[in-house]
Amino acid sequence: MTPTALADAARLAAAATDPTARLSPRDQAVHALSLRRWKVALALTGVMLAVYFGFVLGIAFDKAALGAPLVPGLSLGMALGVGVIITAFALTALYARWANRTYDPALERAIATERAP
C-alpha cells in the first residue's frame, strides 16, 4: 500500500468517526462556535433553574420562613421573588453581552473567511 493510499485511508477513518472532519474550515469554525454558544446557554439556564427551583422549594417546604417580615410590608418571600426576577434579567444581560462581544464577532470572522479570495 502506498503512503498516499494510507493517508487517504486514515482521512476516511477519521471522517467516519468525526462528523466535523468532512466540513470545510469555515463550517468547522461555525460548528465550534455553535458548541460554545450551547455551553454558555446551558450554564446560564442551569443557574436560572437552580435559582427558580430553590425559590419554589423554599415555598413548598418552609412557608413560615418565607412569610417572615423583613420590614413592615415586605416579607422574605417577596424579596426572594424579586431576586428571582432580577436574576433572570441579569442572566439575560450577561448572555447578550457575551454574544455581542465574543460570539457575534467570531461568527462574522468565520463567515468573512469564506468570502475572502
PDB file of N, CA, C and O in Angstrom, residues 70-114:
ATOM      1  N   LEU A  70     -39.485  41.147  56.726  1.00  0.00           N
ATOM      2  CA  LEU A  70     -38.160  41.770  56.814  1.00  0.00           C
ATOM      3  C   LEU A  70     -38.305  43.192  57.348  1.00  0.00           C
ATOM      4  O   LEU A  70     -37.574  43.615  58.236  1.00  0.00           O
ATOM      5  N   VAL A  71     -39.217  43.911  56.746  1.00  0.00           N
ATOM      6  CA  VAL A  71     -39.621  45.251  57.182  1.00  0.00           C
ATOM      7  C   VAL A  71     -41.135  45.285  57.037  1.00  0.00           C
ATOM      8  O   VAL A  71     -41.709  44.435  56.346  1.00  0.00           O
ATOM      9  N   PRO A  72     -41.813  46.212  57.655  1.00  0.00           N
ATOM     10  CA  PRO A  72     -43.267  46.246  57.510  1.00  0.00           C
ATOM     11  C   PRO A  72     -43.679  46.317  56.026  1.00  0.00           C
ATOM     12  O   PRO A  72     -43.213  47.181  55.287  1.00  0.00           O
ATOM     13  N   GLY A  73     -44.485  45.358  55.617  1.00  0.00           N
ATOM     14  CA  GLY A  73     -44.983  45.319  54.239  1.00  0.00           C
ATOM     15  C   GLY A  73     -44.116  44.529  53.276  1.00  0.00           C
ATOM     16  O   GLY A  73     -44.453  44.418  52.099  1.00  0.00           O
ATOM     17  N   LEU A  74     -42.989  43.979  53.733  1.00  0.00           N
ATOM     18  CA  LEU A  74     -42.103  43.217  52.846  1.00  0.00           C
ATOM     19  C   LEU A  74     -41.647  41.952  53.551  1.00  0.00           C
ATOM     20  O   LEU A  74     -40.933  41.999  54.554  1.00  0.00           O
ATOM     21  N   SER A  75     -42.075  40.807  52.995  1.00  0.00           N
ATOM     22  CA  SER A  75     -41.672  39.529  53.576  1.00  0.00           C
ATOM     23  C   SER A  75     -40.426  39.003  52.856  1.00  0.00           C
ATOM     24  O   SER A  75     -40.059  39.479  51.776  1.00  0.00           O
ATOM     25  N   LEU A  76     -39.808  38.006  53.451  1.00  0.00           N
ATOM     26  CA  LEU A  76     -38.638  37.377  52.844  1.00  0.00           C
ATOM     27  C   LEU A  76     -39.000  36.762  51.495  1.00  0.00           C
ATOM     28  O   LEU A  76     -38.241  36.861  50.533  1.00  0.00           O
ATOM     29  N   GLY A  77     -40.178  36.159  51.416  1.00  0.00           N
ATOM     30  CA  GLY A  77     -40.623  35.544  50.161  1.00  0.00           C
ATOM     31  C   GLY A  77     -40.770  36.553  49.035  1.00  0.00           C
ATOM     32  O   GLY A  77     -40.400  36.279  47.888  1.00  0.00           O
ATOM     33  N   MET A  78     -41.296  37.723  49.352  1.00  0.00           N
ATOM     34  CA  MET A  78     -41.439  38.772  48.327  1.00  0.00           C
ATOM     35  C   MET A  78     -40.057  39.244  47.862  1.00  0.00           C
ATOM     36  O   MET A  78     -39.838  39.433  46.661  1.00  0.00           O
ATOM     37  N   ALA A  79     -39.146  39.423  48.797  1.00  0.00           N
ATOM     38  CA  ALA A  79     -37.801  39.870  48.434  1.00  0.00           C
ATOM     39  C   ALA A  79     -37.095  38.825  47.566  1.00  0.00           C
ATOM     40  O   ALA A  79     -36.448  39.157  46.569  1.00  0.00           O
ATOM     41  N   LEU A  80     -37.245  37.549  47.936  1.00  0.00           N
ATOM     42  CA  LEU A  80     -36.630  36.494  47.127  1.00  0.00           C
ATOM     43  C   LEU A  80     -37.290  36.384  45.753  1.00  0.00           C
ATOM     44  O   LEU A  80     -36.610  36.097  44.759  1.00  0.00           O
ATOM     45  N   GLY A  81     -38.601  36.593  45.674  1.00  0.00           N
ATOM     46  CA  GLY A  81     -39.292  36.577  44.383  1.00  0.00           C
ATOM     47  C   GLY A  81     -38.771  37.665  43.459  1.00  0.00           C
ATOM     48  O   GLY A  81     -38.550  37.435  42.260  1.00  0.00           O
ATOM     49  N   VAL A  82     -38.558  38.844  44.002  1.00  0.00           N
ATOM     50  CA  VAL A  82     -37.972  39.928  43.213  1.00  0.00           C
ATOM     51  C   VAL A  82     -36.544  39.552  42.812  1.00  0.00           C
ATOM     52  O   VAL A  82     -36.105  39.833  41.692  1.00  0.00           O
ATOM     53  N   GLY A  83     -35.845  38.885  43.717  1.00  0.00           N
ATOM     54  CA  GLY A  83     -34.495  38.420  43.396  1.00  0.00           C
ATOM     55  C   GLY A  83     -34.467  37.443  42.236  1.00  0.00           C
ATOM     56  O   GLY A  83     -33.557  37.478  41.401  1.00  0.00           O
ATOM     57  N   VAL A  84     -35.468  36.578  42.155  1.00  0.00           N
ATOM     58  CA  VAL A  84     -35.560  35.638  41.027  1.00  0.00           C
ATOM     59  C   VAL A  84     -35.737  36.409  39.720  1.00  0.00           C
ATOM     60  O   VAL A  84     -35.085  36.104  38.709  1.00  0.00           O
ATOM     61  N   ILE A  85     -36.587  37.409  39.740  1.00  0.00           N
ATOM     62  CA  ILE A  85     -36.827  38.210  38.529  1.00  0.00           C
ATOM     63  C   ILE A  85     -35.572  38.985  38.140  1.00  0.00           C
ATOM     64  O   ILE A  85     -35.188  39.032  36.964  1.00  0.00           O
ATOM     65  N   ILE A  86     -34.905  39.571  39.116  1.00  0.00           N
ATOM     66  CA  ILE A  86     -33.671  40.315  38.836  1.00  0.00           C
ATOM     67  C   ILE A  86     -32.594  39.371  38.296  1.00  0.00           C
ATOM     68  O   ILE A  86     -31.844  39.733  37.380  1.00  0.00           O
ATOM     69  N   THR A  87     -32.524  38.155  38.832  1.00  0.00           N
ATOM     70  CA  THR A  87     -31.567  37.167  38.333  1.00  0.00           C
ATOM     71  C   THR A  87     -31.830  36.845  36.863  1.00  0.00           C
ATOM     72  O   THR A  87     -30.893  36.738  36.067  1.00  0.00           O
ATOM     73  N   ALA A  88     -33.105  36.706  36.497  1.00  0.00           N
ATOM     74  CA  ALA A  88     -33.444  36.426  35.095  1.00  0.00           C
ATOM     75  C   ALA A  88     -32.971  37.557  34.184  1.00  0.00           C
ATOM     76  O   ALA A  88     -32.369  37.304  33.124  1.00  0.00           O
ATOM     77  N   PHE A  89     -33.210  38.799  34.588  1.00  0.00           N
ATOM     78  CA  PHE A  89     -32.751  39.931  33.780  1.00  0.00           C
ATOM     79  C   PHE A  89     -31.229  39.989  33.722  1.00  0.00           C
ATOM     80  O   PHE A  89     -30.654  40.263  32.665  1.00  0.00           O
ATOM     81  N   ALA A  90     -30.569  39.726  34.844  1.00  0.00           N
ATOM     82  CA  ALA A  90     -29.107  39.771  34.880  1.00  0.00           C
ATOM     83  C   ALA A  90     -28.492  38.695  33.992  1.00  0.00           C
ATOM     84  O   ALA A  90     -27.516  38.958  33.269  1.00  0.00           O
ATOM     85  N   LEU A  91     -29.047  37.495  34.022  1.00  0.00           N
ATOM     86  CA  LEU A  91     -28.518  36.418  33.183  1.00  0.00           C
ATOM     87  C   LEU A  91     -28.756  36.705  31.705  1.00  0.00           C
ATOM     88  O   LEU A  91     -27.903  36.397  30.858  1.00  0.00           O
ATOM     89  N   THR A  92     -29.899  37.299  31.389  1.00  0.00           N
ATOM     90  CA  THR A  92     -30.171  37.691  30.004  1.00  0.00           C
ATOM     91  C   THR A  92     -29.175  38.743  29.549  1.00  0.00           C
ATOM     92  O   THR A  92     -28.636  38.670  28.434  1.00  0.00           O
ATOM     93  N   ALA A  93     -28.913  39.732  30.398  1.00  0.00           N
ATOM     94  CA  ALA A  93     -27.941  40.772  30.054  1.00  0.00           C
ATOM     95  C   ALA A  93     -26.539  40.184  29.908  1.00  0.00           C
ATOM     96  O   ALA A  93     -25.788  40.574  29.002  1.00  0.00           O
ATOM     97  N   LEU A  94     -26.193  39.244  30.764  1.00  0.00           N
ATOM     98  CA  LEU A  94     -24.892  38.589  30.684  1.00  0.00           C
ATOM     99  C   LEU A  94     -24.739  37.835  29.361  1.00  0.00           C
ATOM    100  O   LEU A  94     -23.697  37.927  28.696  1.00  0.00           O
ATOM    101  N   TYR A  95     -25.776  37.116  28.963  1.00  0.00           N
ATOM    102  CA  TYR A  95     -25.724  36.390  27.696  1.00  0.00           C
ATOM    103  C   TYR A  95     -25.624  37.361  26.517  1.00  0.00           C
ATOM    104  O   TYR A  95     -24.831  37.140  25.593  1.00  0.00           O
ATOM    105  N   ALA A  96     -26.409  38.433  26.551  1.00  0.00           N
ATOM    106  CA  ALA A  96     -26.376  39.402  25.450  1.00  0.00           C
ATOM    107  C   ALA A  96     -24.997  40.048  25.344  1.00  0.00           C
ATOM    108  O   ALA A  96     -24.473  40.239  24.237  1.00  0.00           O
ATOM    109  N   ARG A  97     -24.401  40.371  26.482  1.00  0.00           N
ATOM    110  CA  ARG A  97     -23.066  40.960  26.470  1.00  0.00           C
ATOM    111  C   ARG A  97     -22.044  39.971  25.907  1.00  0.00           C
ATOM    112  O   ARG A  97     -21.199  40.339  25.093  1.00  0.00           O
ATOM    113  N   TRP A  98     -22.114  38.703  26.342  1.00  0.00           N
ATOM    114  CA  TRP A  98     -21.197  37.687  25.817  1.00  0.00           C
ATOM    115  C   TRP A  98     -21.383  37.526  24.310  1.00  0.00           C
ATOM    116  O   TRP A  98     -20.403  37.466  23.561  1.00  0.00           O
ATOM    117  N   ALA A  99     -22.642  37.462  23.880  1.00  0.00           N
ATOM    118  CA  ALA A  99     -22.907  37.265  22.454  1.00  0.00           C
ATOM    119  C   ALA A  99     -22.402  38.450  21.634  1.00  0.00           C
ATOM    120  O   ALA A  99     -21.809  38.259  20.565  1.00  0.00           O
ATOM    121  N   ASN A 100     -22.609  39.658  22.115  1.00  0.00           N
ATOM    122  CA  ASN A 100     -22.176  40.844  21.366  1.00  0.00           C
ATOM    123  C   ASN A 100     -20.667  41.006  21.336  1.00  0.00           C
ATOM    124  O   ASN A 100     -20.116  41.464  20.338  1.00  0.00           O
ATOM    125  N   ARG A 101     -19.989  40.630  22.413  1.00  0.00           N
ATOM    126  CA  ARG A 101     -18.541  40.830  22.477  1.00  0.00           C
ATOM    127  C   ARG A 101     -17.732  39.653  21.955  1.00  0.00           C
ATOM    128  O   ARG A 101     -16.621  39.837  21.483  1.00  0.00           O
ATOM    129  N   THR A 102     -18.265  38.449  22.055  1.00  0.00           N
ATOM    130  CA  THR A 102     -17.476  37.262  21.720  1.00  0.00           C
ATOM    131  C   THR A 102     -18.061  36.501  20.539  1.00  0.00           C
ATOM    132  O   THR A 102     -17.374  36.267  19.536  1.00  0.00           O
ATOM    133  N   TYR A 103     -19.318  36.088  20.662  1.00  0.00           N
ATOM    134  CA  TYR A 103     -19.912  35.194  19.672  1.00  0.00           C
ATOM    135  C   TYR A 103     -20.099  35.868  18.309  1.00  0.00           C
ATOM    136  O   TYR A 103     -19.672  35.326  17.286  1.00  0.00           O
ATOM    137  N   ASP A 104     -20.749  37.024  18.293  1.00  0.00           N
ATOM    138  CA  ASP A 104     -21.037  37.681  17.010  1.00  0.00           C
ATOM    139  C   ASP A 104     -19.771  38.047  16.235  1.00  0.00           C
ATOM    140  O   ASP A 104     -19.700  37.773  15.026  1.00  0.00           O
ATOM    141  N   PRO A 105     -18.746  38.651  16.876  1.00  0.00           N
ATOM    142  CA  PRO A 105     -17.523  38.930  16.103  1.00  0.00           C
ATOM    143  C   PRO A 105     -16.837  37.662  15.581  1.00  0.00           C
ATOM    144  O   PRO A 105     -16.338  37.646  14.456  1.00  0.00           O
ATOM    145  N   ALA A 106     -16.825  36.612  16.390  1.00  0.00           N
ATOM    146  CA  ALA A 106     -16.207  35.358  15.928  1.00  0.00           C
ATOM    147  C   ALA A 106     -16.986  34.763  14.765  1.00  0.00           C
ATOM    148  O   ALA A 106     -16.395  34.232  13.820  1.00  0.00           O
ATOM    149  N   LEU A 107     -18.291  34.858  14.818  1.00  0.00           N
ATOM    150  CA  LEU A 107     -19.114  34.353  13.713  1.00  0.00           C
ATOM    151  C   LEU A 107     -18.879  35.172  12.448  1.00  0.00           C
ATOM    152  O   LEU A 107     -18.756  34.610  11.351  1.00  0.00           O
ATOM    153  N   GLU A 108     -18.786  36.481  12.594  1.00  0.00           N
ATOM    154  CA  GLU A 108     -18.503  37.337  11.433  1.00  0.00           C
ATOM    155  C   GLU A 108     -17.141  37.006  10.826  1.00  0.00           C
ATOM    156  O   GLU A 108     -16.999  36.978   9.607  1.00  0.00           O
ATOM    157  N   ARG A 109     -16.130  36.760  11.686  1.00  0.00           N
ATOM    158  CA  ARG A 109     -14.805  36.386  11.169  1.00  0.00           C
ATOM    159  C   ARG A 109     -14.868  35.064  10.412  1.00  0.00           C
ATOM    160  O   ARG A 109     -14.250  34.908   9.367  1.00  0.00           O
ATOM    161  N   ALA A 110     -15.628  34.105  10.957  1.00  0.00           N
ATOM    162  CA  ALA A 110     -15.726  32.797  10.290  1.00  0.00           C
ATOM    163  C   ALA A 110     -16.418  32.921   8.941  1.00  0.00           C
ATOM    164  O   ALA A 110     -15.993  32.293   7.964  1.00  0.00           O
ATOM    165  N   ILE A 111     -17.435  33.752   8.877  1.00  0.00           N
ATOM    166  CA  ILE A 111     -18.148  33.938   7.620  1.00  0.00           C
ATOM    167  C   ILE A 111     -17.282  34.719   6.637  1.00  0.00           C
ATOM    168  O   ILE A 111     -17.267  34.430   5.435  1.00  0.00           O
ATOM    169  N   ALA A 112     -16.525  35.688   7.124  1.00  0.00           N
ATOM    170  CA  ALA A 112     -15.661  36.503   6.257  1.00  0.00           C
ATOM    171  C   ALA A 112     -14.569  35.669   5.611  1.00  0.00           C
ATOM    172  O   ALA A 112     -14.139  35.976   4.500  1.00  0.00           O
ATOM    173  N   THR A 113     -14.104  34.624   6.292  1.00  0.00           N
ATOM    174  CA  THR A 113     -13.058  33.789   5.694  1.00  0.00           C
ATOM    175  C   THR A 113     -13.563  33.071   4.466  1.00  0.00           C
ATOM    176  O   THR A 113     -12.796  32.793   3.549  1.00  0.00           O
ATOM    177  N   GLU A 114     -14.833  32.798   4.408  1.00  0.00           N
ATOM    178  CA  GLU A 114     -15.431  32.142   3.243  1.00  0.00           C
ATOM    179  C   GLU A 114     -15.482  33.100   2.062  1.00  0.00           C
ATOM    180  O   GLU A 114     -15.290  32.724   0.916  1.00  0.00           O
TER     181      GLU A 114
END
